[in-house]
Amino acid sequence: MVIGSSRVDDGDEDEDDVDDLENEFDYVQGNGKTRHQWQPEDSESQQPIPRLTNGQEVSGEIPSATPDNLSVRSTSGPPVHSLPYMDPRQPVPVRIVDPSKDLNSYGLGNVDWKERVEGWKLKHEKNINQMTNRYSGERRGGGGEIEGTGSNGEELQVVDDPGQSMSRVVPISSSHLIPYRIVIILRLIILGFFLQYRVTHPVNDAYPLWLVSVICEVWFALSWLLDQFPKWSPVERQTYLDRLTLRYDRDGEPSQLAPIDVFVSTVDPLKEPPLITANTVLSILSVEYPVDKVSCYVSDDGSAMLTFESLSETAEFARKWVPFCKKHSIEPRAPEFYFAQKIDYLKDKIQPSFVKERRAMKREYEEFKVRINALVAKAQKTPEEGWTMQDGTPWPGMIQVFLGHNGGVDTDGNELPRLVYVSREKRPGFQHHKKAGAMNALIRVSAVLTNGAYLLNVDCDHYFNNSKALKEAMCFMMDSAYGKKTCYVQFPQRFDGIDLHDRYANRNIVFFDINLKGLDGIQGPVYVGTGCCFNRQALYGYDPILTEADLEPNIIIKSCCGSRKKSRNVNKKYMDKNRAMRRTESTTPMFNMDDIDEGVEGYDEERSLLMSQKSLEKQFGQSPVFVAATFMEMGGLPPSTDPAILLKEAIHVISCGYEDKTEWGKEIGWIYGSVTEDILTGFKMHARGWISIYCMPPRPAFKGSAPINLSDRLNQVLRWALGSIEILLSRHCPIWYGYNGKLKLLERLAYINTIVYPLTSLPLLAYCILPAVCLLTGKFIIPEISNYAIMWFILLFISIFATGILELRWSGVSIEDWWRNEQFWVIGGTSAHLFAVFQGLLKVLAGIDTNFTVTSKANDEDGDFAELYIFKWTSLLIPPTTVLIVNLVGIVSGVSSAINSGYQSWGPLFGKLFFAIWVIVHLYPFLKGLLGRQNRTPTIVIVWSILLASIFSLLWVRIDPFTSDDKLDSIRGQCGIDC
């Protein structure tokens, strides 16, 4: 009836025995903020902090004028004699003491000080690192206590060492990595000898079969090289959230964490249920991050009123849900998945107040679901030509701020993060570029309204499973070693609702836990489309701020090792030239928003020389407000900004014609030209010299849904493969694009592998049919079964399995996940990848476009994994089914022929049977998907497959390429007729 999960009965009688209260909350949590120690009591002695017009503060505005959260310099105003603010990221200043003067004048002549200095010296001589609170943290010759209790008995604040990194690289154990690399080299050698044997030993009586098999094997070898060597130096990373908190988010002080804008993209509310989108939004609004630093933007690219109305309901429910989450520190903070947990809470001592509040909140959520499902029931489908206004004019686009400006508080009176609904303008005759265009519109809108220094995008079905995910990303983005050159932090995708055995490899464990870890040791993982935190400056097309070591020439040895060590022989002119082309640090003057109509003014002389106003508009578009925001590297909004002007400008930047004659989609933002805009966007950033980081926190940062139905899964893979073919045939192809010395060799190989893998479907399909052909004709691709041939085959298979086993050893992936990945590689290669090759060629060469299909994200309403057994007809099912039938027929034919021919024919038969069974075993999950729950295959699939198999068999008999003319004459003579 309606899309969403079913409603449970009123009351919580079903929770008497089980609940989800284990380790759910922490009562030791402060809610209030105290006066800062550095803040003087005389408020008049402080310089006033700039505010927006009419004294109102806008979410995303910089809360305090400190060097950390303002990327501007104050150029006017009288000197202020207030207590200086100590930046926690900078070392503590040391007082210079003149020994000729009396120490009492410095406050160092008291007995307490002398005793503490003597104690410090004694413990330092004994190499004792741990000191008592009274003597800890002294500096020789100075009066600045670092930690512990001062001479006046006051508690002193802990000062963080800015030299300490907020993350560390955890290399894979050498006992795991060295054998792995040795086996790779051995496999490469064995593969070379195997191919040499295959090429030099043709099969004369089955030359076409031999030639096809050799071509396929050579392609498989090249494909393996592209996939294997980017995994040469895998690494893991560990973050230190305590250091991030100590450095940027201390209790009692204004948070210095960078503002973040979170993007949620949705298109069709019928395929992407509003309840799922609402859960994602609720998990964002309740993250553990300063509320004035978080803004959530929801892109409704389908212009559906259902999405707008459901988001309005979500904003109201968030006023109750967010304080409940933060009060009890529950995980996850998406209510649908939180209440679905079944945990026995009777084992732990839970305060009755929590149980009562939880039950009340669950009833509130059930009522919220009823309201959402009622909206779904009465929703109107969006017209194909889009919505129009009452006067007939096209839909102009819409922006609605639900939370964060006026009245954006929860039931406890605390501020909530800003929630903004965005529906960009769409008109006939304009190219809207699907998801990439929607994301670029969000970049501009967010820059105008809040201008967070960093962006994080998630699909509407990927909720925050870890409330500290933003802080995990900031451990890299705000780190002194990584921040200036990191374009994005990619999190792995994890999924709910997958069947126990993951029949169609929906989890992609091999890709996320093996391939991306390998890339993290080179230049960083590829962008996978969701769960990624971006540096806004990287999306603007700017180059990173690199060190001398990063500017070294990109030689092969450096690329293979992934080394970033500093070289003393770097060409100084080369470095100066590259630095001159880059942007300066984040010390730029403030823009005067009153001069918007006259153009962007107030830049310093250096920026005025680099870019004129005309070139800025050509690059970013004709929006002075947006152009001004691009120069504020630390985010935030300038002072004296009228919110009405911002909203008017936000509507302007989402208009259809805004991107005309600009660099949007070419060099700025999400890159156009492929349905898989994620790969293309990440590749452009890496080609400019940026690095990316792969962050895998112990608790998965995000969780989403995946299609468990066979047809939906194949259509999803088809879309990915089609995007790769589009990139392969474009000017941004990694094979020939970006040779400027900034993209590492192994990183390039990884990108080449991501775009050429659909082409493997052609040799794979041929190789899967070869066993059946050999069984039907009695021929084989190997001249004779000799010991020499058997040796190379055995060694090759041993090296393949050894490589896989050692990969599982250092990555922690289970052998079942690895085997499912191998099976679906064959299933997808003989179906979706094959169609993608032909569709891509038609689209690029003939201009025949294919429709973008949104993957269904509906819940199972008919039981657990009911979607798994539903059959949905698609032409993608025909090729694998044909391969299955042909191989089964071949096995029957080969065994029958061996029985009739005698004992001597069984030896050659085993080799043919091995390859045929290899194909069938890999296609077994596909066969189960065809049979469904009732073990019945739809008639249309059987008819098409038998028809194709029959046509193939009849053509083969008619052509009969392996029968000589003399043998044909003898056969005709035996027939007695003119055959």
Short mmCIF file of N, CA and C in Angstrom, two decimals, residues 805-878:
data_model
loop_
_atom_site.label_atom_id
_atom_site.label_comp_id
_atom_site.label_asym_id
_atom_site.label_seq_id
_atom_site.Cartn_x
_atom_site.Cartn_y
_atom_site.Cartn_z
N ILE A 805 44.54 -16.12 -0.97
CA ILE A 805 44.61 -16.47 0.46
C ILE A 805 45.43 -15.44 1.24
N LEU A 806 46.54 -15.00 0.68
CA LEU A 806 47.37 -14.02 1.38
C LEU A 806 46.70 -12.65 1.43
N GLU A 807 45.90 -12.32 0.41
CA GLU A 807 45.12 -11.08 0.48
C GLU A 807 44.10 -11.15 1.61
N LEU A 808 43.46 -12.30 1.74
CA LEU A 808 42.51 -12.47 2.83
C LEU A 808 43.20 -12.38 4.18
N ARG A 809 44.45 -12.80 4.22
CA ARG A 809 45.18 -12.82 5.49
C ARG A 809 45.46 -11.41 5.99
N TRP A 810 45.95 -10.52 5.12
CA TRP A 810 46.29 -9.18 5.61
C TRP A 810 45.08 -8.24 5.65
N SER A 811 44.02 -8.56 4.91
CA SER A 811 42.86 -7.67 4.88
C SER A 811 41.78 -8.06 5.87
N GLY A 812 41.75 -9.33 6.30
CA GLY A 812 40.70 -9.77 7.20
C GLY A 812 39.39 -10.13 6.52
N VAL A 813 39.39 -10.18 5.19
CA VAL A 813 38.19 -10.56 4.44
C VAL A 813 37.99 -12.07 4.54
N SER A 814 36.74 -12.49 4.66
CA SER A 814 36.46 -13.93 4.77
C SER A 814 36.54 -14.58 3.40
N ILE A 815 36.79 -15.88 3.40
CA ILE A 815 36.90 -16.60 2.13
C ILE A 815 35.55 -16.66 1.43
N GLU A 816 34.45 -16.63 2.18
CA GLU A 816 33.13 -16.63 1.54
C GLU A 816 32.90 -15.33 0.77
N ASP A 817 33.29 -14.19 1.35
CA ASP A 817 33.15 -12.92 0.64
C ASP A 817 34.02 -12.90 -0.61
N TRP A 818 35.23 -13.46 -0.50
CA TRP A 818 36.11 -13.50 -1.66
C TRP A 818 35.51 -14.37 -2.77
N TRP A 819 34.92 -15.49 -2.41
CA TRP A 819 34.35 -16.40 -3.41
C TRP A 819 33.11 -15.78 -4.04
N ARG A 820 32.28 -15.10 -3.26
CA ARG A 820 31.11 -14.42 -3.83
C ARG A 820 31.55 -13.35 -4.81
N ASN A 821 32.62 -12.66 -4.52
CA ASN A 821 33.13 -11.65 -5.43
C ASN A 821 33.59 -12.27 -6.74
N GLU A 822 34.26 -13.43 -6.67
CA GLU A 822 34.69 -14.12 -7.88
C GLU A 822 33.49 -14.57 -8.71
N GLN A 823 32.47 -15.07 -8.04
CA GLN A 823 31.29 -15.53 -8.76
C GLN A 823 30.58 -14.38 -9.46
N PHE A 824 30.41 -13.27 -8.76
CA PHE A 824 29.68 -12.18 -9.39
C PHE A 824 30.52 -11.50 -10.46
N TRP A 825 31.82 -11.65 -10.43
CA TRP A 825 32.65 -11.13 -11.51
C TRP A 825 32.29 -11.82 -12.82
N VAL A 826 32.02 -13.11 -12.77
CA VAL A 826 31.62 -13.84 -13.96
C VAL A 826 30.17 -13.50 -14.33
N ILE A 827 29.29 -13.42 -13.33
CA ILE A 827 27.88 -13.11 -13.61
C ILE A 827 27.75 -11.72 -14.24
N GLY A 828 28.37 -10.73 -13.63
CA GLY A 828 28.30 -9.38 -14.18
C GLY A 828 29.02 -9.24 -15.50
N GLY A 829 30.13 -9.98 -15.66
CA GLY A 829 30.89 -9.89 -16.90
C GLY A 829 30.17 -10.45 -18.10
N THR A 830 29.34 -11.46 -17.89
CA THR A 830 28.60 -12.05 -19.00
C THR A 830 27.24 -11.42 -19.21
N SER A 831 26.90 -10.40 -18.43
CA SER A 831 25.59 -9.77 -18.59
C SER A 831 25.71 -8.25 -18.61
N ALA A 832 25.80 -7.62 -17.45
CA ALA A 832 25.75 -6.16 -17.37
C ALA A 832 26.94 -5.50 -18.06
N HIS A 833 28.14 -6.01 -17.84
CA HIS A 833 29.32 -5.40 -18.46
C HIS A 833 29.25 -5.51 -19.98
N LEU A 834 28.73 -6.62 -20.49
CA LEU A 834 28.61 -6.81 -21.94
C LEU A 834 27.65 -5.79 -22.53
N PHE A 835 26.51 -5.59 -21.89
CA PHE A 835 25.55 -4.60 -22.38
C PHE A 835 26.12 -3.19 -22.27
N ALA A 836 26.90 -2.94 -21.24
CA ALA A 836 27.47 -1.60 -21.07
C ALA A 836 28.42 -1.24 -22.20
N VAL A 837 29.17 -2.21 -22.67
CA VAL A 837 30.10 -1.94 -23.77
C VAL A 837 29.34 -1.48 -25.01
N PHE A 838 28.28 -2.19 -25.37
CA PHE A 838 27.53 -1.84 -26.57
C PHE A 838 26.72 -0.56 -26.37
N GLN A 839 26.14 -0.37 -25.20
CA GLN A 839 25.40 0.87 -24.95
C GLN A 839 26.33 2.07 -24.93
N GLY A 840 27.53 1.90 -24.37
CA GLY A 840 28.48 2.99 -24.37
C GLY A 840 28.93 3.37 -25.76
N LEU A 841 29.15 2.38 -26.61
CA LEU A 841 29.55 2.66 -27.99
C LEU A 841 28.42 3.36 -28.74
N LEU A 842 27.17 2.92 -28.52
CA LEU A 842 26.05 3.57 -29.18
C LEU A 842 25.88 5.01 -28.71
N LYS A 843 26.11 5.25 -27.42
CA LYS A 843 25.92 6.60 -26.88
C LYS A 843 26.99 7.55 -27.38
N VAL A 844 28.25 7.09 -27.41
CA VAL A 844 29.35 7.99 -27.78
C VAL A 844 29.44 8.14 -29.30
N LEU A 845 29.29 7.05 -30.02
CA LEU A 845 29.49 7.10 -31.47
C LEU A 845 28.23 7.49 -32.23
N ALA A 846 27.06 6.99 -31.78
CA ALA A 846 25.82 7.25 -32.51
C ALA A 846 24.93 8.27 -31.82
N GLY A 847 25.27 8.67 -30.61
CA GLY A 847 24.46 9.67 -29.90
C GLY A 847 23.17 9.14 -29.33
N ILE A 848 23.04 7.81 -29.22
CA ILE A 848 21.84 7.21 -28.65
C ILE A 848 22.01 7.13 -27.15
N ASP A 849 21.26 7.96 -26.42
CA ASP A 849 21.41 8.03 -24.97
C ASP A 849 20.60 6.93 -24.30
N THR A 850 21.06 6.53 -23.11
CA THR A 850 20.35 5.54 -22.31
C THR A 850 19.83 6.21 -21.06
N ASN A 851 18.72 5.74 -20.58
CA ASN A 851 18.08 6.35 -19.41
C ASN A 851 18.82 5.96 -18.15
N PHE A 852 18.89 6.92 -17.22
CA PHE A 852 19.48 6.68 -15.90
C PHE A 852 18.41 6.06 -15.00
N THR A 853 18.69 4.87 -14.51
CA THR A 853 17.73 4.14 -13.67
C THR A 853 18.12 4.28 -12.21
N VAL A 854 17.22 4.82 -11.41
CA VAL A 854 17.47 4.95 -9.98
C VAL A 854 17.26 3.60 -9.32
N THR A 855 18.22 3.18 -8.53
CA THR A 855 18.11 1.90 -7.84
C THR A 855 17.05 1.98 -6.76
N SER A 856 16.15 1.00 -6.76
CA SER A 856 15.08 0.98 -5.77
C SER A 856 15.65 0.74 -4.39
N LYS A 857 15.13 1.50 -3.42
CA LYS A 857 15.61 1.40 -2.05
C LYS A 857 14.45 1.10 -1.09
N ALA A 858 13.42 0.46 -1.61
CA ALA A 858 12.26 0.15 -0.78
C ALA A 858 12.57 -0.97 0.19
N ASN A 859 11.83 -0.95 1.32
CA ASN A 859 12.02 -1.98 2.33
C ASN A 859 11.23 -3.23 1.97
N ASP A 860 11.63 -4.35 2.60
CA ASP A 860 10.89 -5.59 2.44
C ASP A 860 9.66 -5.54 3.32
N GLU A 861 8.50 -5.61 2.71
CA GLU A 861 7.25 -5.60 3.47
C GLU A 861 6.63 -6.99 3.56
N ASP A 862 7.08 -7.93 2.73
CA ASP A 862 6.48 -9.26 2.71
C ASP A 862 7.33 -10.28 3.46
N GLY A 863 8.23 -9.81 4.28
CA GLY A 863 9.08 -10.73 5.01
C GLY A 863 10.54 -10.43 4.76
N ASP A 864 11.40 -11.06 5.55
CA ASP A 864 12.83 -10.85 5.41
C ASP A 864 13.31 -11.37 4.06
N PHE A 865 14.00 -10.50 3.33
CA PHE A 865 14.64 -10.84 2.06
C PHE A 865 13.63 -11.33 1.01
N ALA A 866 12.39 -10.87 1.11
CA ALA A 866 11.40 -11.26 0.10
C ALA A 866 11.80 -10.74 -1.28
N GLU A 867 12.46 -9.59 -1.30
CA GLU A 867 12.90 -9.01 -2.57
C GLU A 867 13.90 -9.91 -3.27
N LEU A 868 14.59 -10.74 -2.53
CA LEU A 868 15.61 -11.62 -3.10
C LEU A 868 15.02 -12.60 -4.09
N TYR A 869 13.78 -12.99 -3.88
CA TYR A 869 13.18 -14.06 -4.67
C TYR A 869 12.22 -13.55 -5.75
N ILE A 870 12.08 -12.24 -5.86
CA ILE A 870 11.17 -11.69 -6.86
C ILE A 870 11.88 -11.66 -8.22
N PHE A 871 11.19 -12.17 -9.23
CA PHE A 871 11.78 -12.14 -10.58
C PHE A 871 11.28 -10.92 -11.33
N LYS A 872 12.23 -10.17 -11.90
CA LYS A 872 11.92 -9.02 -12.72
C LYS A 872 12.60 -9.20 -14.07
N TRP A 873 11.79 -9.19 -15.11
CA TRP A 873 12.34 -9.47 -16.43
C TRP A 873 13.26 -8.34 -16.89
N THR A 874 14.40 -8.71 -17.42
CA THR A 874 15.33 -7.80 -18.05
C THR A 874 16.16 -8.58 -19.06
N SER A 875 16.51 -7.93 -20.13
CA SER A 875 17.30 -8.59 -21.17
C SER A 875 18.70 -8.96 -20.68
N LEU A 876 19.11 -8.40 -19.55
CA LEU A 876 20.43 -8.75 -19.00
C LEU A 876 20.52 -10.22 -18.60
N LEU A 877 19.39 -10.87 -18.42
CA LEU A 877 19.40 -12.27 -17.98
C LEU A 877 19.68 -13.24 -19.12
N ILE A 878 19.55 -12.80 -20.36
CA ILE A 878 19.64 -13.74 -21.49
C ILE A 878 21.06 -14.29 -21.68
#
